[in-house]
Coordinates of N, CA and C in Angstrom, one line a residue:
M16 N 74.7 87.7 70.5 CA 74.8 87.2 71.8 C 74.1 85.9 72.1
T17 N 74.5 85.3 73.0 CA 74.0 84.2 73.2 C 73.2 83.5 74.9
D18 N 72.6 82.7 74.6 CA 71.7 82.4 75.6 C 72.2 81.5 76.8
R19 N 73.6 80.9 76.6 CA 74.1 80.2 77.0 C 75.3 81.2 78.0
F20 N 75.7 80.4 79.2 CA 76.9 80.9 79.9 C 78.1 80.0 80.0
E21 N 79.2 80.0 79.4 CA 80.4 79.6 79.6 C 81.3 79.9 80.1
P22 N 82.3 79.1 80.9 CA 83.1 79.6 81.6 C 84.3 80.2 80.8
I23 N 85.2 81.1 81.6 CA 86.4 81.5 81.2 C 87.6 81.4 81.8
E24 N 88.8 81.7 81.2 CA 89.9 81.0 82.2 C 90.1 82.7 83.2
L25 N 90.5 82.0 84.5 CA 90.9 83.3 85.2 C 91.6 84.4 84.8
K26 N 92.5 83.8 83.7 CA 93.4 85.4 83.4 C 92.5 86.1 82.6
Q27 N 91.8 85.8 81.7 CA 91.2 86.2 80.7 C 90.0 86.9 82.1
L28 N 89.5 86.6 82.8 CA 89.0 87.0 83.3 C 89.7 88.5 84.1
L29 N 90.6 87.9 85.1 CA 91.5 89.0 85.5 C 91.8 90.1 84.8
Q30 N 92.0 90.0 83.1 CA 92.5 91.0 82.4 C 91.6 92.1 82.3
I31 N 90.2 91.3 82.1 CA 88.4 92.0 81.8 C 88.5 93.1 83.0
I32 N 88.9 92.5 84.2 CA 88.7 93.0 85.1 C 89.3 94.4 85.5
F33 N 91.2 93.9 85.1 CA 91.7 95.3 85.4 C 91.7 95.9 84.4
K34 N 91.5 95.7 83.2 CA 91.4 97.2 81.9 C 90.1 97.7 82.1
E35 N 89.2 97.1 82.8 CA 87.9 98.2 83.0 C 87.9 98.9 84.0
L36 N 88.7 98.3 85.1 CA 89.1 99.4 86.3 C 90.1 100.5 85.9
E37 N 91.3 100.1 85.1 CA 92.1 101.3 84.6 C 90.8 102.5 83.9
N38 N 90.5 101.7 83.0 CA 90.1 103.1 81.8 C 89.0 103.4 82.6
N39 N 88.0 103.0 83.2 CA 86.5 103.4 83.6 C 86.3 103.5 85.3
K40 N 87.6 102.6 85.8 CA 87.6 102.9 87.5 C 86.0 102.2 88.0
S41 N 85.5 101.4 87.6 CA 85.1 100.1 87.9 C 84.9 99.3 87.4
I42 N 84.4 98.1 88.4 CA 84.7 96.3 87.7 C 82.7 96.1 87.5
F43 N 82.7 95.5 86.3 CA 81.3 95.0 86.0 C 80.8 96.2 86.1
G44 N 81.1 97.3 85.7 CA 80.1 98.5 85.9 C 79.6 98.8 87.5
I45 N 80.4 98.8 88.3 CA 80.0 98.9 89.6 C 81.2 99.9 89.8
P46 N 81.1 101.2 90.1 CA 82.5 102.1 90.2 C 82.8 102.1 91.4
D47 N 84.3 102.7 91.9 CA 84.9 102.3 92.9 C 85.0 102.9 94.0
E48 N 83.7 103.9 93.9 CA 83.7 104.7 94.9 C 82.3 103.7 96.0
M49 N 82.1 102.3 94.9 CA 81.4 101.7 96.2 C 82.0 100.4 96.5
F50 N 83.4 100.4 96.2 CA 84.2 99.1 96.6 C 83.9 99.5 98.0
F51 N 84.3 98.2 98.9 CA 84.4 98.1 100.2 C 85.7 98.9 100.4
K52 N 86.3 99.7 101.7 CA 87.4 100.1 101.5 C 87.5 99.6 103.4
P53 N 87.9 98.6 104.1 CA 88.1 98.7 105.4 C 89.0 99.9 106.2
S54 N 88.5 100.6 107.2 CA 88.9 101.1 107.9 C 89.7 100.7 108.9
D55 N 90.7 101.3 109.8 CA 91.4 100.8 111.2 C 90.5 100.5 112.2
S56 N 89.4 101.1 112.6 CA 88.5 100.9 114.1 C 87.6 100.1 113.3
N57 N 87.8 98.9 112.3 CA 86.9 97.8 112.2 C 86.5 96.8 112.9
P58 N 85.4 96.4 113.7 CA 85.8 95.7 114.5 C 85.8 94.6 114.4
F59 N 85.5 93.9 113.2 CA 86.1 93.0 112.5 C 87.1 92.3 111.8
Q60 N 87.6 93.1 112.2 CA 89.3 93.0 111.6 C 90.2 92.1 112.5
T61 N 90.6 91.3 112.2 CA 91.5 90.2 112.9 C 92.6 89.9 112.3
E62 N 93.7 89.2 112.9 CA 95.1 88.6 112.1 C 95.1 87.1 112.2
V63 N 95.5 86.7 111.0 CA 95.8 85.1 111.1 C 97.2 85.2 110.1
F64 N 97.9 84.0 110.6 CA 99.2 83.7 110.0 C 100.0 85.1 109.7
N65 N 99.7 86.4 110.8 CA 100.0 87.0 110.5 C 100.0 88.5 109.6
Q66 N 98.3 88.0 108.7 CA 97.9 88.7 107.9 C 97.2 89.2 108.7
K67 N 96.9 91.0 108.0 CA 95.9 91.0 108.6 C 94.2 91.2 107.2
I68 N 93.3 90.3 108.2 CA 91.8 90.0 107.6 C 90.7 91.4 107.9
A69 N 90.2 91.6 106.9 CA 89.4 93.0 107.2 C 87.9 92.5 107.7
T70 N 87.9 91.5 106.9 CA 86.3 90.9 106.8 C 86.4 89.6 106.8
P71 N 86.2 89.3 108.2 CA 86.8 87.4 108.2 C 85.2 86.6 108.2
I72 N 84.1 87.5 108.1 CA 82.8 86.7 107.8 C 82.6 87.0 106.2
G73 N 81.9 86.5 105.5 CA 80.8 86.5 104.1 C 81.2 85.5 103.3
V74 N 80.9 85.8 102.2 CA 81.0 84.7 101.1 C 82.4 84.6 100.7
A75 N 83.5 85.1 100.8 CA 85.0 85.1 100.8 C 85.6 84.4 102.0
A76 N 85.0 84.7 103.0 CA 86.0 84.3 104.1 C 86.2 82.6 103.9

């Protein structure tokens, strides 16, 4: 193990994520039961360019 962080390609990162999700029902050790699942009654839900946006606030907004 190294004490340095090195970037990896997006393709490789997605392969890691989808493999873990398929095999373990988790991503980076976080179980899918803890994933955010928006409801239809979400007061923050809005629409932009005819696409629903469940959470238009936060880090990825």
